[in-house]
Amino acid sequence: MRMLKHVIVASSAFLMIVGLLRPALAADEPTRSSADVNVGARLPIFDAHIHYAHDAFEIVPAAQLIEHMRKAGLSRALVSGAMAPGSIDDGAQKLFALAPDLIIPSLRPYRKREDLPTWFKDPEVLRELEARLTKYRYAAIGEFHLYGDGADTPVMRRIVQLAKQYNILLHAHSDREAIERLIKHDPQVRILWAHGGFTTPEVIGEMLAKNKNLWSDLAYRTDMGSGGQVNPQWLDLIQRFPDRFMVGTDTFTPERLLYIGDHATYSRSWLTALPKELAERVAFRNGDALLGLVWKKP
């Protein structure tokens, strides 16, 4: 029931966000240098929440997706690929091979959608995840769905150990309780909290204040603002924690991959309400900084 609740929230959010989106901007390569970035027009975007699994390969071929992301003005993207059955590769690695300057691979610990309610207690999932980490480079494990005491299984305790061993993130679509349990396993593990847990700015602020190794992506948050305005609660929170937030699209179905450009436009529409330096932090600098902690050159 808890998982169904999150699906309903996400579906409702999608209907809200479509009305806020404007057509994608014309394609120019984003500049990373900075002093005179036009915040409203072409602010580079580090998209911290993209999925590219095997069910999307034919709908949006890898080369086409890379072109789409560049046209959207993405500077970097944290992309997860599921552990497709019978495959030694995943979507994140396919994209990374084509555009290593753009794609940061993450490993989603699902082999199929049916794994969603059971993956965190399945030793087979763990064994395959360990094999992938040995074979390929990743910056994160996730985005994964995990709630409550599901974070206390032997599989999850081992995954926390793997995150520390490989110096990578955990990208967790979780409630507050699961995040607290993961941190209890090892307070040094770095966690990117997907959607800010779909909870309130007040709760997110409490969690960030207590945990220095916790960041939040703002994927599918339709309460940020738009049209040059930002929700005052969010403005206060981002000003209190200017280095902890980043934006993301959340392409949870293959069709959502076509909304990457629209979402970048939407993000720029409320980022214009922030001071320029703060807008740049949320748009791409925080992602770059977090990446610098976990994505070292081999």
Tab-separated table of C-alpha atoms in Angstrom:
chain	number	residue	atom	x	y	z
A	1	MET	CA	0.000	0.000	0.000
A	2	ARG	CA	2.828	2.383	0.784
A	3	MET	CA	4.373	1.772	-2.634
A	4	LEU	CA	0.962	2.261	-4.315
A	5	LYS	CA	0.609	5.584	-2.533
A	6	HIS	CA	3.893	6.798	-4.031
A	7	VAL	CA	2.832	5.686	-7.508
A	8	ILE	CA	-0.426	7.624	-7.170
A	9	VAL	CA	1.472	10.711	-5.994
A	10	ALA	CA	3.852	10.494	-8.948
A	11	SER	CA	1.012	10.037	-11.439
A	12	SER	CA	-0.861	13.030	-10.081
A	13	ALA	CA	2.316	15.100	-10.150
A	14	PHE	CA	2.800	14.275	-13.807
A	15	LEU	CA	-0.579	15.752	-14.718
A	16	MET	CA	0.297	18.908	-12.791
A	17	ILE	CA	3.737	19.375	-14.284
A	18	VAL	CA	2.583	19.078	-17.907
A	19	GLY	CA	0.558	22.258	-17.508
A	20	LEU	CA	3.641	24.093	-16.263
A	21	LEU	CA	6.017	23.035	-18.980
A	22	ARG	CA	6.915	25.213	-21.948
A	23	PRO	CA	8.363	24.027	-25.259
A	24	ALA	CA	12.002	22.998	-25.075
A	25	LEU	CA	14.574	25.651	-25.898
A	26	ALA	CA	16.619	25.676	-29.088
A	27	ALA	CA	19.793	23.638	-29.058
A	28	ASP	CA	23.065	25.232	-28.072
A	29	GLU	CA	25.865	23.539	-26.196
A	30	PRO	CA	25.727	24.614	-22.518
A	31	THR	CA	28.682	26.598	-21.245
A	32	ARG	CA	30.324	25.479	-17.995
A	33	SER	CA	32.336	28.614	-17.425
A	34	SER	CA	29.948	30.776	-15.834
A	35	ALA	CA	30.334	34.354	-15.027
A	36	ASP	CA	27.707	35.511	-17.470
A	37	VAL	CA	25.340	32.558	-17.635
A	38	ASN	CA	21.861	33.771	-18.569
A	39	VAL	CA	19.895	32.144	-15.769
A	40	GLY	CA	16.509	32.339	-17.445
A	41	ALA	CA	17.584	31.321	-20.928
A	42	ARG	CA	20.286	28.706	-21.068
A	43	LEU	CA	21.353	27.710	-17.587
A	44	PRO	CA	23.150	24.341	-17.785
A	45	ILE	CA	21.250	21.535	-16.084
A	46	PHE	CA	22.711	18.601	-14.186
A	47	ASP	CA	19.821	16.124	-14.339
A	48	ALA	CA	20.171	13.859	-11.313
A	49	HIS	CA	17.304	11.492	-12.075
A	50	ILE	CA	17.082	9.714	-15.423
A	51	HIS	CA	16.299	6.040	-16.065
A	52	TYR	CA	17.145	4.199	-19.275
A	53	ALA	CA	16.196	0.531	-18.986
A	54	HIS	CA	15.891	-2.222	-21.590
A	55	ASP	CA	12.191	-1.487	-22.200
A	56	ALA	CA	13.181	1.910	-23.638
A	57	PHE	CA	15.928	0.876	-26.055
A	58	GLU	CA	13.679	0.541	-29.106
A	59	ILE	CA	11.363	3.429	-28.244
A	60	VAL	CA	14.223	5.919	-27.761
A	61	PRO	CA	17.508	4.585	-29.201
A	62	ALA	CA	20.620	5.524	-27.252
A	63	ALA	CA	22.103	7.863	-29.869
A	64	GLN	CA	18.794	9.691	-30.211
A	65	LEU	CA	18.518	10.107	-26.445
A	66	ILE	CA	22.023	11.559	-26.225
A	67	GLU	CA	21.143	14.106	-28.914
A	68	HIS	CA	17.905	14.954	-27.095
A	69	MET	CA	19.756	15.525	-23.818
A	70	ARG	CA	22.311	17.803	-25.437
A	71	LYS	CA	19.574	19.838	-27.115
A	72	ALA	CA	17.903	20.214	-23.713
A	73	GLY	CA	21.061	21.876	-22.386
A	74	LEU	CA	22.025	19.117	-19.974
A	75	SER	CA	25.611	19.416	-18.826
A	76	ARG	CA	25.636	16.062	-17.035
A	77	ALA	CA	23.070	13.390	-16.188
A	78	LEU	CA	22.975	10.677	-13.540
A	79	VAL	CA	21.416	7.801	-15.488
A	80	SER	CA	20.363	4.444	-14.078
A	81	GLY	CA	19.999	1.260	-16.059
A	82	ALA	CA	18.267	-1.833	-14.717
A	83	MET	CA	19.953	-5.221	-14.620
A	84	ALA	CA	18.136	-6.594	-17.669
A	85	PRO	CA	17.664	-10.384	-17.569
A	86	GLY	CA	20.071	-12.259	-19.811
A	87	SER	CA	22.149	-9.148	-20.446
A	88	ILE	CA	25.681	-8.318	-19.368
A	89	ASP	CA	25.031	-4.637	-19.967
A	90	ASP	CA	22.441	-2.015	-19.048
A	91	GLY	CA	21.124	1.250	-20.434
A	92	ALA	CA	23.390	3.454	-18.354
A	93	GLN	CA	26.459	1.721	-19.749
A	94	LYS	CA	25.125	1.941	-23.313
A	95	LEU	CA	24.773	5.700	-22.960
A	96	PHE	CA	28.085	6.108	-21.131
A	97	ALA	CA	29.914	4.377	-23.991
A	98	LEU	CA	28.449	6.915	-26.427
A	99	ALA	CA	28.882	10.065	-24.327
A	100	PRO	CA	31.249	9.726	-21.347
A	101	ASP	CA	31.364	13.521	-21.021
A	102	LEU	CA	27.600	13.648	-20.410
A	103	ILE	CA	26.509	10.387	-18.792
A	104	ILE	CA	27.213	9.313	-15.213
A	105	PRO	CA	26.104	5.678	-14.812
A	106	SER	CA	24.074	4.432	-11.865
A	107	LEU	CA	23.080	0.811	-11.264
A	108	ARG	CA	19.433	0.128	-10.526
A	109	PRO	CA	19.121	-3.167	-8.637
A	110	TYR	CA	16.102	-4.523	-10.525
A	111	ARG	CA	16.137	-7.241	-13.161
A	112	LYS	CA	12.444	-6.799	-13.959
A	113	ARG	CA	9.518	-4.756	-12.644
A	114	GLU	CA	8.381	-7.707	-10.544
A	115	ASP	CA	11.518	-7.238	-8.421
A	116	LEU	CA	10.175	-3.966	-7.024
A	117	PRO	CA	8.519	-5.343	-3.850
A	118	THR	CA	11.189	-7.970	-3.091
A	119	TRP	CA	14.617	-6.882	-4.398
A	120	PHE	CA	15.889	-5.625	-1.034
A	121	LYS	CA	15.652	-9.120	0.492
A	122	ASP	CA	16.689	-11.186	-2.540
A	123	PRO	CA	20.231	-12.653	-2.390
A	124	GLU	CA	20.144	-13.245	-6.171
A	125	VAL	CA	19.697	-9.530	-6.796
A	126	LEU	CA	22.616	-8.843	-4.497
A	127	ARG	CA	24.877	-11.329	-6.277
A	128	GLU	CA	24.135	-9.817	-9.670
A	129	LEU	CA	24.629	-6.302	-8.348
A	130	GLU	CA	28.026	-7.276	-6.920
A	131	ALA	CA	29.017	-8.748	-10.293
A	132	ARG	CA	28.042	-5.570	-12.146
A	133	LEU	CA	30.000	-3.386	-9.751
A	134	THR	CA	33.061	-5.512	-10.400
A	135	LYS	CA	32.687	-5.308	-14.179
A	136	TYR	CA	31.623	-1.670	-14.801
A	137	ARG	CA	32.085	1.831	-13.424
A	138	TYR	CA	29.149	3.382	-11.585
A	139	ALA	CA	28.719	6.503	-9.488
A	140	ALA	CA	25.645	5.250	-7.644
A	141	ILE	CA	23.357	2.354	-6.782
A	142	GLY	CA	19.764	3.276	-7.540
A	143	GLU	CA	17.380	4.848	-7.903
A	144	PHE	CA	15.755	2.133	-5.815
A	145	HIS	CA	12.451	1.973	-3.939
A	146	LEU	CA	12.747	1.163	-0.255
A	147	TYR	CA	10.496	1.899	2.705
A	148	GLY	CA	10.520	1.541	6.474
A	149	ASP	CA	12.154	-1.544	7.953
A	150	GLY	CA	12.885	-2.875	4.462
A	151	ALA	CA	16.167	-1.012	4.942
A	152	ASP	CA	17.156	-3.438	7.719
A	153	THR	CA	17.522	-6.620	5.653
A	154	PRO	CA	20.899	-8.363	5.258
A	155	VAL	CA	20.813	-7.450	1.551
A	156	MET	CA	20.485	-3.746	2.345
A	157	ARG	CA	23.193	-3.840	4.980
A	158	ARG	CA	25.502	-5.375	2.367
A	159	ILE	CA	24.503	-2.747	-0.209
A	160	VAL	CA	25.475	0.000	2.246
A	161	GLN	CA	28.840	-1.732	2.612
A	162	LEU	CA	29.222	-1.883	-1.171
A	163	ALA	CA	28.496	1.829	-1.468
A	164	LYS	CA	31.315	2.522	0.956
A	165	GLN	CA	33.638	-0.011	-0.651
A	166	TYR	CA	33.220	1.479	-4.133
A	167	ASN	CA	32.845	5.074	-2.868
A	168	ILE	CA	29.496	5.545	-4.615
A	169	LEU	CA	26.098	7.034	-3.787
A	170	LEU	CA	22.875	5.393	-2.762
A	171	HIS	CA	20.018	6.974	-4.740
A	172	ALA	CA	16.987	6.155	-2.613
A	173	HIS	CA	13.292	6.628	-3.350
A	174	SER	CA	12.390	6.173	0.307
A	175	ASP	CA	10.436	7.469	3.223
A	176	ARG	CA	12.108	9.150	6.151
A	177	GLU	CA	12.274	5.943	8.185
A	178	ALA	CA	14.195	4.026	5.522
A	179	ILE	CA	16.677	6.873	5.061
A	180	GLU	CA	17.297	6.981	8.802
A	181	ARG	CA	17.860	3.225	8.900
A	182	LEU	CA	20.321	3.351	5.987
A	183	ILE	CA	22.280	6.110	7.704
A	184	LYS	CA	22.290	4.112	10.936
A	185	HIS	CA	24.063	1.270	9.111
A	186	ASP	CA	26.890	3.690	8.288
A	187	PRO	CA	26.642	7.464	8.878
A	188	GLN	CA	29.385	8.028	6.282
A	189	VAL	CA	27.422	6.558	3.382
A	190	ARG	CA	26.371	9.224	0.874
A	191	ILE	CA	22.674	9.251	-0.008
A	192	LEU	CA	20.805	11.157	-2.695
A	193	TRP	CA	17.189	11.267	-1.499
A	194	ALA	CA	14.978	10.989	-4.562
A	195	HIS	CA	12.160	13.552	-4.685
A	196	GLY	CA	13.073	14.665	-1.181
A	197	GLY	CA	11.027	11.659	-0.110
A	198	PHE	CA	7.882	13.354	-1.467
A	199	THR	CA	7.687	14.913	1.976
A	200	THR	CA	7.461	18.530	3.147
A	201	PRO	CA	10.254	21.106	3.034
A	202	GLU	CA	10.117	21.171	6.835
A	203	VAL	CA	10.875	17.439	7.129
A	204	ILE	CA	13.559	17.600	4.444
A	205	GLY	CA	15.205	20.430	6.342
A	206	GLU	CA	15.209	18.397	9.551
A	207	MET	CA	16.839	15.472	7.771
A	208	LEU	CA	19.487	17.586	6.044
A	209	ALA	CA	20.355	19.329	9.303
A	210	LYS	CA	20.983	15.989	11.007
A	211	ASN	CA	22.851	14.258	8.186
A	212	LYS	CA	25.765	15.921	6.422
A	213	ASN	CA	26.009	13.113	3.842
A	214	LEU	CA	22.431	13.477	2.630
A	215	TRP	CA	21.441	15.332	-0.557
A	216	SER	CA	18.068	15.683	-2.260
A	217	ASP	CA	16.975	15.659	-5.861
A	218	LEU	CA	13.846	17.626	-6.735
A	219	ALA	CA	12.551	15.304	-9.438
A	220	TYR	CA	8.776	15.345	-9.798
A	221	ARG	CA	8.355	18.147	-7.299
A	222	THR	CA	5.615	20.272	-8.820
A	223	ASP	CA	5.484	22.526	-5.762
A	224	MET	CA	8.707	24.386	-6.568
A	225	GLY	CA	7.116	27.270	-8.469
A	226	SER	CA	7.292	28.503	-12.060
A	227	GLY	CA	7.300	31.579	-14.259
A	228	GLY	CA	9.982	33.398	-12.313
A	229	GLN	CA	8.504	32.574	-8.914
A	230	VAL	CA	9.494	30.002	-6.307
A	231	ASN	CA	7.542	28.594	-3.377
A	232	PRO	CA	8.657	30.623	-0.299
A	233	GLN	CA	9.093	27.449	1.802
A	234	TRP	CA	11.435	26.012	-0.805
A	235	LEU	CA	13.307	29.274	-1.193
A	236	ASP	CA	13.990	29.342	2.543
A	237	LEU	CA	15.085	25.704	2.550
A	238	ILE	CA	17.417	26.046	-0.445
A	239	GLN	CA	18.972	29.158	1.076
A	240	ARG	CA	19.592	27.226	4.322
A	241	PHE	CA	21.167	24.285	2.456
A	242	PRO	CA	22.505	25.786	-0.779
A	243	ASP	CA	24.805	22.844	-1.548
A	244	ARG	CA	22.328	19.965	-1.062
A	245	PHE	CA	19.761	20.225	-3.866
A	246	MET	CA	19.708	19.337	-7.563
A	247	VAL	CA	17.019	18.925	-10.202
A	248	GLY	CA	15.921	15.801	-12.061
A	249	THR	CA	13.361	14.619	-14.601
A	250	ASP	CA	12.532	11.052	-13.448
A	251	THR	CA	11.937	9.129	-16.663
A	252	PHE	CA	10.079	6.283	-14.978
A	253	THR	CA	8.455	5.217	-18.262
A	254	PRO	CA	10.132	5.234	-21.712
A	255	GLU	CA	7.785	7.998	-22.888
A	256	ARG	CA	9.072	10.272	-20.137
A	257	LEU	CA	12.457	10.367	-21.881
A	258	LEU	CA	10.839	12.733	-24.369
A	259	TYR	CA	10.103	15.203	-21.543
A	260	ILE	CA	13.731	15.821	-20.594
A	261	GLY	CA	13.863	19.073	-22.567
A	262	ASP	CA	10.510	20.247	-21.226
A	263	HIS	CA	11.580	19.508	-17.688
A	264	ALA	CA	14.816	21.443	-18.132
A	265	THR	CA	12.707	24.381	-19.299
A	266	TYR	CA	10.398	24.032	-16.306
A	267	SER	CA	13.367	23.922	-13.930
A	268	ARG	CA	14.813	27.083	-15.447
A	269	SER	CA	11.412	28.770	-15.045
A	270	TRP	CA	11.564	28.648	-11.238
A	271	LEU	CA	15.338	28.858	-10.921
A	272	THR	CA	15.073	32.408	-12.279
A	273	ALA	CA	13.574	33.379	-8.907
A	274	LEU	CA	16.793	32.471	-7.097
A	275	PRO	CA	19.882	34.664	-6.851
A	276	LYS	CA	22.190	33.848	-9.744
A	277	GLU	CA	24.829	32.025	-7.682
A	278	LEU	CA	22.197	29.943	-5.910
A	279	ALA	CA	20.426	29.133	-9.180
A	280	GLU	CA	23.675	27.858	-10.643
A	281	ARG	CA	24.294	25.690	-7.588
A	282	VAL	CA	20.926	23.949	-7.833
A	283	ALA	CA	21.013	23.751	-11.624
A	284	PHE	CA	24.423	22.136	-12.023
A	285	ARG	CA	27.146	23.064	-9.539
A	286	ASN	CA	25.839	20.896	-6.677
A	287	GLY	CA	25.651	17.921	-9.012
A	288	ASP	CA	29.194	18.549	-10.182
A	289	ALA	CA	30.414	18.866	-6.590
A	290	LEU	CA	28.727	15.659	-5.454
A	291	LEU	CA	30.027	13.911	-8.532
A	292	GLY	CA	33.531	14.997	-7.607
A	293	LEU	CA	33.228	12.969	-4.400
A	294	VAL	CA	32.200	9.702	-6.036
A	295	TRP	CA	33.259	9.719	-9.686
A	296	LYS	CA	37.018	9.563	-9.773
A	297	LYS	CA	38.933	8.868	-12.959
A	298	PRO	CA	40.221	5.255	-13.003
